[in-house]
Amino acid sequence: MSLLQRTIFTGFSPNSTGTHVKIALSYLFLPWKWFSLRKGEALEETKQKILDYFSTPHAVLFDSGRSALFFALKALGVGEGDRVLVQAYTCVVVINAIRWVGAEPVFVDIRDDYTMDPNDLKQKINQKAKTLIIQHTFGQPAALDALCMIAKEHRLSIIEDCAHSFGVSYRGQYTGTFGDVGLFSFGSDKSMSCVRGGAVIVRDAALAKKLEEMERGLRPSSWVKIIQHLIHVPVFFVGKATYGFFGFGKALLFLAKFFHMTNRIMYKPEKRGKPVPFYPRQFPNALADLLKGELNTINTVNEKRKKISFIYRAKICNSSVQHPVDDVSFVPLRYTVRTKNPERLRAFAKTYSIILGDWYSQVIAPQTCDLSTFGYTQGECPLAERIAEESVNLPTERHMTEKDIARVVEMMNAYTDHPV
Ligand SMILES: Cc1ncc(COP(=O)(O)O)c(C=O)c1O
């Protein structure tokens, strides 16, 4: 990695902007804003923007997507002894939410486009199945027509997991509006971010009431966590900008993480299937303020993601690398390619000062999770297992310049490995 070349990141809070930094610093340093760290107008304004965006009657905000999912399952009456159908090739926090309501996850295999295979779903449904989680992985809409039809036949409630697909449409309609619940994440690496946050949208008034009551029953986010999330914004902004500058930014990010000054996407107990004491909580006003403006720009940001992916598809020509399935409605949060040796490709990319992503390197990610703890048996979802072993994410983030995109293309074309 060059000591001076600007580093291109895939994750590392890709959505942070100068505006976010200004907002975060204002909450940290202007004493009169301290009164609105937890409660304030931004909460209602953000919620209204989400309602307007989806033309939906109800939205409830939570501290994260995983908390939103946990309460969505509870509100749908999922509990002890129930089964929840979920695709393999997902994040451990999704599986935790299912297990923490007392239900059992049933893993469904995926298709080449990284989303649930309707044929395998049919095989896996049984009497105890109560809910289907449809994940639009990396911004690729799942086969909603087929999946919703199967769910209807078997009277399953549907949660659409749109953690990667805010503003992505399927047959002209936004993902998140097909099922009983649309679930969104505003975590630091998601479609739009406020460091940490989540939401559900629902049409049914009774379901909305239950969710609102659950949210009202939660404690507010702790001051420490709110401050940590606000500090995260300028630290990542400076850390990334200076990452390649004699390692200054790298050291800054390392130290900030070491001293718990920045957000962690996931905590160690969660990787072992255990909850953490400081969540779930209510969504804080200061983070809603960070999120509010994101709703004005998400469509432009998504267009940019698409444009970058068109360039990758057209210009990356390497027999060692398989492109994702070509679908016009795909808005790649990460452009995920397949290759026989992902670690080798990631290491090669570093020599170009490019840090590629590792979503999802295991059927229940991250790789350090013990699959048996989460009820997954090796061989259950063979295609998901193979794809997980071959996945590498290329960046599609909003700040990429033409030169950055060209550098990624150059690196990908220079890479050599055995053909897939
Ligand atoms: C597919 C998917 N769903 C839901 C979530 C939960 O989102 P959050 O990180 O906001 O809890 C994640 C998180 O990484 C995810 O990858």
PDB file of N, CA, C and O and ligand atoms in Angstrom, residues 63-67 69 89-91 93-94 135-137 161-164 183-188 190 196-198 265-266 359-360, ligand 1:
ATOM      1  N   ASP A  63     -33.167   1.868  17.629  1.00  0.00           N
ATOM      2  CA  ASP A  63     -31.735   2.183  17.685  1.00  0.00           C
ATOM      3  C   ASP A  63     -30.932   1.469  16.601  1.00  0.00           C
ATOM      4  O   ASP A  63     -29.781   1.792  16.364  1.00  0.00           O
ATOM      5  N   SER A  64     -31.524   0.462  15.956  1.00  0.00           N
ATOM      6  CA  SER A  64     -30.789  -0.307  14.936  1.00  0.00           C
ATOM      7  C   SER A  64     -31.766  -1.176  14.154  1.00  0.00           C
ATOM      8  O   SER A  64     -32.915  -1.380  14.595  1.00  0.00           O
ATOM      9  N   GLY A  65     -31.274  -1.716  13.049  1.00  0.00           N
ATOM     10  CA  GLY A  65     -32.091  -2.647  12.273  1.00  0.00           C
ATOM     11  C   GLY A  65     -32.377  -3.913  13.062  1.00  0.00           C
ATOM     12  O   GLY A  65     -33.465  -4.472  13.003  1.00  0.00           O
ATOM     13  N   ARG A  66     -31.369  -4.385  13.826  1.00  0.00           N
ATOM     14  CA  ARG A  66     -31.550  -5.653  14.567  1.00  0.00           C
ATOM     15  C   ARG A  66     -32.620  -5.504  15.641  1.00  0.00           C
ATOM     16  O   ARG A  66     -33.410  -6.411  15.863  1.00  0.00           O
ATOM     17  N   SER A  67     -32.664  -4.329  16.302  1.00  0.00           N
ATOM     18  CA  SER A  67     -33.718  -4.107  17.306  1.00  0.00           C
ATOM     19  C   SER A  67     -35.071  -4.019  16.601  1.00  0.00           C
ATOM     20  O   SER A  67     -36.073  -4.561  17.086  1.00  0.00           O
ATOM     21  N   LEU A  69     -35.956  -5.458  13.905  1.00  0.00           N
ATOM     22  CA  LEU A  69     -36.364  -6.806  13.499  1.00  0.00           C
ATOM     23  C   LEU A  69     -36.902  -7.596  14.691  1.00  0.00           C
ATOM     24  O   LEU A  69     -37.930  -8.280  14.597  1.00  0.00           O
ATOM     25  N   TYR A  89     -26.649 -16.964   4.109  1.00  0.00           N
ATOM     26  CA  TYR A  89     -25.952 -15.839   3.494  1.00  0.00           C
ATOM     27  C   TYR A  89     -26.580 -14.548   4.011  1.00  0.00           C
ATOM     28  O   TYR A  89     -27.221 -13.785   3.296  1.00  0.00           O
ATOM     29  N   THR A  90     -26.453 -14.410   5.326  1.00  0.00           N
ATOM     30  CA  THR A  90     -26.998 -13.235   5.998  1.00  0.00           C
ATOM     31  C   THR A  90     -26.102 -12.885   7.177  1.00  0.00           C
ATOM     32  O   THR A  90     -25.066 -13.507   7.396  1.00  0.00           O
ATOM     33  N   CYS A  91     -26.551 -11.889   7.933  1.00  0.00           N
ATOM     34  CA  CYS A  91     -25.750 -11.413   9.060  1.00  0.00           C
ATOM     35  C   CYS A  91     -26.240 -12.052  10.359  1.00  0.00           C
ATOM     36  O   CYS A  91     -27.448 -12.258  10.540  1.00  0.00           O
ATOM     37  N   VAL A  93     -26.756 -10.930  13.196  1.00  0.00           N
ATOM     38  CA  VAL A  93     -27.721 -10.170  14.018  1.00  0.00           C
ATOM     39  C   VAL A  93     -29.163 -10.484  13.612  1.00  0.00           C
ATOM     40  O   VAL A  93     -30.084 -10.368  14.418  1.00  0.00           O
ATOM     41  N   VAL A  94     -29.347 -10.880  12.367  1.00  0.00           N
ATOM     42  CA  VAL A  94     -30.688 -11.280  11.899  1.00  0.00           C
ATOM     43  C   VAL A  94     -31.102 -12.568  12.616  1.00  0.00           C
ATOM     44  O   VAL A  94     -32.228 -12.700  13.113  1.00  0.00           O
ATOM     45  N   GLN A 135     -34.903 -11.103   2.268  1.00  0.00           N
ATOM     46  CA  GLN A 135     -33.754 -10.173   2.300  1.00  0.00           C
ATOM     47  C   GLN A 135     -33.376  -9.739   0.880  1.00  0.00           C
ATOM     48  O   GLN A 135     -33.187 -10.582   0.011  1.00  0.00           O
ATOM     49  N   HIS A 136     -33.273  -8.444   0.691  1.00  0.00           N
ATOM     50  CA  HIS A 136     -32.861  -7.921  -0.620  1.00  0.00           C
ATOM     51  C   HIS A 136     -31.347  -7.671  -0.562  1.00  0.00           C
ATOM     52  O   HIS A 136     -30.881  -6.530  -0.423  1.00  0.00           O
ATOM     53  N   THR A 137     -30.609  -8.761  -0.677  1.00  0.00           N
ATOM     54  CA  THR A 137     -29.171  -8.736  -0.405  1.00  0.00           C
ATOM     55  C   THR A 137     -28.405  -7.781  -1.325  1.00  0.00           C
ATOM     56  O   THR A 137     -28.540  -7.855  -2.552  1.00  0.00           O
ATOM     57  N   ASP A 161     -36.538  -7.598   4.622  1.00  0.00           N
ATOM     58  CA  ASP A 161     -35.307  -7.053   5.189  1.00  0.00           C
ATOM     59  C   ASP A 161     -34.640  -6.167   4.136  1.00  0.00           C
ATOM     60  O   ASP A 161     -33.997  -6.656   3.203  1.00  0.00           O
ATOM     61  N   CYS A 162     -34.841  -4.860   4.312  1.00  0.00           N
ATOM     62  CA  CYS A 162     -34.311  -3.891   3.339  1.00  0.00           C
ATOM     63  C   CYS A 162     -33.083  -3.177   3.905  1.00  0.00           C
ATOM     64  O   CYS A 162     -32.840  -2.011   3.577  1.00  0.00           O
ATOM     65  N   ALA A 163     -32.334  -3.872   4.751  1.00  0.00           N
ATOM     66  CA  ALA A 163     -31.135  -3.264   5.343  1.00  0.00           C
ATOM     67  C   ALA A 163     -30.173  -2.790   4.244  1.00  0.00           C
ATOM     68  O   ALA A 163     -29.425  -1.839   4.437  1.00  0.00           O
ATOM     69  N   HIS A 164     -30.215  -3.453   3.079  1.00  0.00           N
ATOM     70  CA  HIS A 164     -29.312  -3.074   1.973  1.00  0.00           C
ATOM     71  C   HIS A 164     -30.057  -2.381   0.836  1.00  0.00           C
ATOM     72  O   HIS A 164     -29.468  -2.171  -0.221  1.00  0.00           O
ATOM     73  N   LEU A 183     -38.312  -3.546   6.815  1.00  0.00           N
ATOM     74  CA  LEU A 183     -37.299  -3.307   7.844  1.00  0.00           C
ATOM     75  C   LEU A 183     -36.091  -2.596   7.237  1.00  0.00           C
ATOM     76  O   LEU A 183     -35.603  -3.023   6.193  1.00  0.00           O
ATOM     77  N   PHE A 184     -35.622  -1.540   7.915  1.00  0.00           N
ATOM     78  CA  PHE A 184     -34.487  -0.769   7.392  1.00  0.00           C
ATOM     79  C   PHE A 184     -33.407  -0.593   8.454  1.00  0.00           C
ATOM     80  O   PHE A 184     -33.709  -0.542   9.641  1.00  0.00           O
ATOM     81  N   SER A 185     -32.184  -0.508   7.974  1.00  0.00           N
ATOM     82  CA  SER A 185     -31.049  -0.247   8.867  1.00  0.00           C
ATOM     83  C   SER A 185     -30.374   1.048   8.424  1.00  0.00           C
ATOM     84  O   SER A 185     -30.229   1.299   7.222  1.00  0.00           O
ATOM     85  N   PHE A 186     -29.994   1.854   9.397  1.00  0.00           N
ATOM     86  CA  PHE A 186     -29.241   3.073   9.097  1.00  0.00           C
ATOM     87  C   PHE A 186     -27.850   2.988   9.723  1.00  0.00           C
ATOM     88  O   PHE A 186     -27.273   3.973  10.157  1.00  0.00           O
ATOM     89  N   GLY A 187     -27.354   1.758   9.804  1.00  0.00           N
ATOM     90  CA  GLY A 187     -26.012   1.518  10.332  1.00  0.00           C
ATOM     91  C   GLY A 187     -24.965   2.171   9.441  1.00  0.00           C
ATOM     92  O   GLY A 187     -25.249   2.575   8.302  1.00  0.00           O
ATOM     93  N   SER A 188     -23.734   2.226   9.944  1.00  0.00           N
ATOM     94  CA  SER A 188     -22.702   3.028   9.279  1.00  0.00           C
ATOM     95  C   SER A 188     -22.370   2.581   7.854  1.00  0.00           C
ATOM     96  O   SER A 188     -21.911   3.387   7.060  1.00  0.00           O
ATOM     97  N   LYS A 190     -24.606   1.065   5.656  1.00  0.00           N
ATOM     98  CA  LYS A 190     -25.826   0.716   4.927  1.00  0.00           C
ATOM     99  C   LYS A 190     -26.168   1.750   3.851  1.00  0.00           C
ATOM    100  O   LYS A 190     -25.405   2.679   3.610  1.00  0.00           O
ATOM    101  N   ARG A 196     -25.795   4.597  13.585  1.00  0.00           N
ATOM    102  CA  ARG A 196     -26.550   3.438  14.046  1.00  0.00           C
ATOM    103  C   ARG A 196     -28.021   3.819  14.147  1.00  0.00           C
ATOM    104  O   ARG A 196     -28.359   4.844  14.752  1.00  0.00           O
ATOM    105  N   GLY A 197     -28.895   3.011  13.564  1.00  0.00           N
ATOM    106  CA  GLY A 197     -30.332   3.286  13.625  1.00  0.00           C
ATOM    107  C   GLY A 197     -31.087   2.287  12.780  1.00  0.00           C
ATOM    108  O   GLY A 197     -30.486   1.537  12.000  1.00  0.00           O
ATOM    109  N   GLY A 198     -32.381   2.254  12.961  1.00  0.00           N
ATOM    110  CA  GLY A 198     -33.200   1.337  12.175  1.00  0.00           C
ATOM    111  C   GLY A 198     -34.656   1.781  12.209  1.00  0.00           C
ATOM    112  O   GLY A 198     -35.028   2.660  13.000  1.00  0.00           O
ATOM    113  N   ILE A 265     -19.843  -2.165  14.720  1.00  0.00           N
ATOM    114  CA  ILE A 265     -20.999  -2.665  13.971  1.00  0.00           C
ATOM    115  C   ILE A 265     -21.645  -3.802  14.736  1.00  0.00           C
ATOM    116  O   ILE A 265     -22.855  -3.961  14.755  1.00  0.00           O
ATOM    117  N   MET A 266     -20.818  -4.560  15.429  1.00  0.00           N
ATOM    118  CA  MET A 266     -21.303  -5.731  16.163  1.00  0.00           C
ATOM    119  C   MET A 266     -20.386  -5.957  17.360  1.00  0.00           C
ATOM    120  O   MET A 266     -19.177  -5.735  17.263  1.00  0.00           O
ATOM    121  N   TRP A 359     -18.457  -9.021   2.954  1.00  0.00           N
ATOM    122  CA  TRP A 359     -19.855  -9.451   3.165  1.00  0.00           C
ATOM    123  C   TRP A 359     -20.180 -10.468   2.080  1.00  0.00           C
ATOM    124  O   TRP A 359     -20.028 -10.141   0.911  1.00  0.00           O
ATOM    125  N   TYR A 360     -20.693 -11.590   2.249  1.00  0.00           N
ATOM    126  CA  TYR A 360     -20.712 -12.347   3.464  1.00  0.00           C
ATOM    127  C   TYR A 360     -19.771 -13.509   3.255  1.00  0.00           C
ATOM    128  O   TYR A 360     -19.962 -14.284   2.328  1.00  0.00           O
TER     129      TYR A 360
HETATM  130  C1  LIG B   1     -29.220  -8.237   5.960  1.00  0.00           C
HETATM  131  C2  LIG B   1     -29.198  -7.464   7.239  1.00  0.00           C
HETATM  132  N1  LIG B   1     -30.361  -7.275   7.898  1.00  0.00           N
HETATM  133  C3  LIG B   1     -30.401  -6.581   9.048  1.00  0.00           C
HETATM  134  C4  LIG B   1     -29.266  -6.064   9.624  1.00  0.00           C
HETATM  135  C5  LIG B   1     -29.346  -5.312  10.924  1.00  0.00           C
HETATM  136  O1  LIG B   1     -29.015  -3.971  10.792  1.00  0.00           O
HETATM  137  P1  LIG B   1     -28.316  -3.158  11.972  1.00  0.00           P
HETATM  138  O2  LIG B   1     -26.842  -3.236  11.768  1.00  0.00           O
HETATM  139  O3  LIG B   1     -28.850  -1.753  11.800  1.00  0.00           O
HETATM  140  O4  LIG B   1     -28.741  -3.746  13.248  1.00  0.00           O
HETATM  141  C6  LIG B   1     -28.048  -6.267   8.989  1.00  0.00           C
HETATM  142  C7  LIG B   1     -26.826  -5.717   9.614  1.00  0.00           C
HETATM  143  O5  LIG B   1     -25.766  -5.760   9.335  1.00  0.00           O
HETATM  144  C8  LIG B   1     -28.009  -6.968   7.760  1.00  0.00           C
HETATM  145  O6  LIG B   1     -26.846  -7.174   7.093  1.00  0.00           O
END
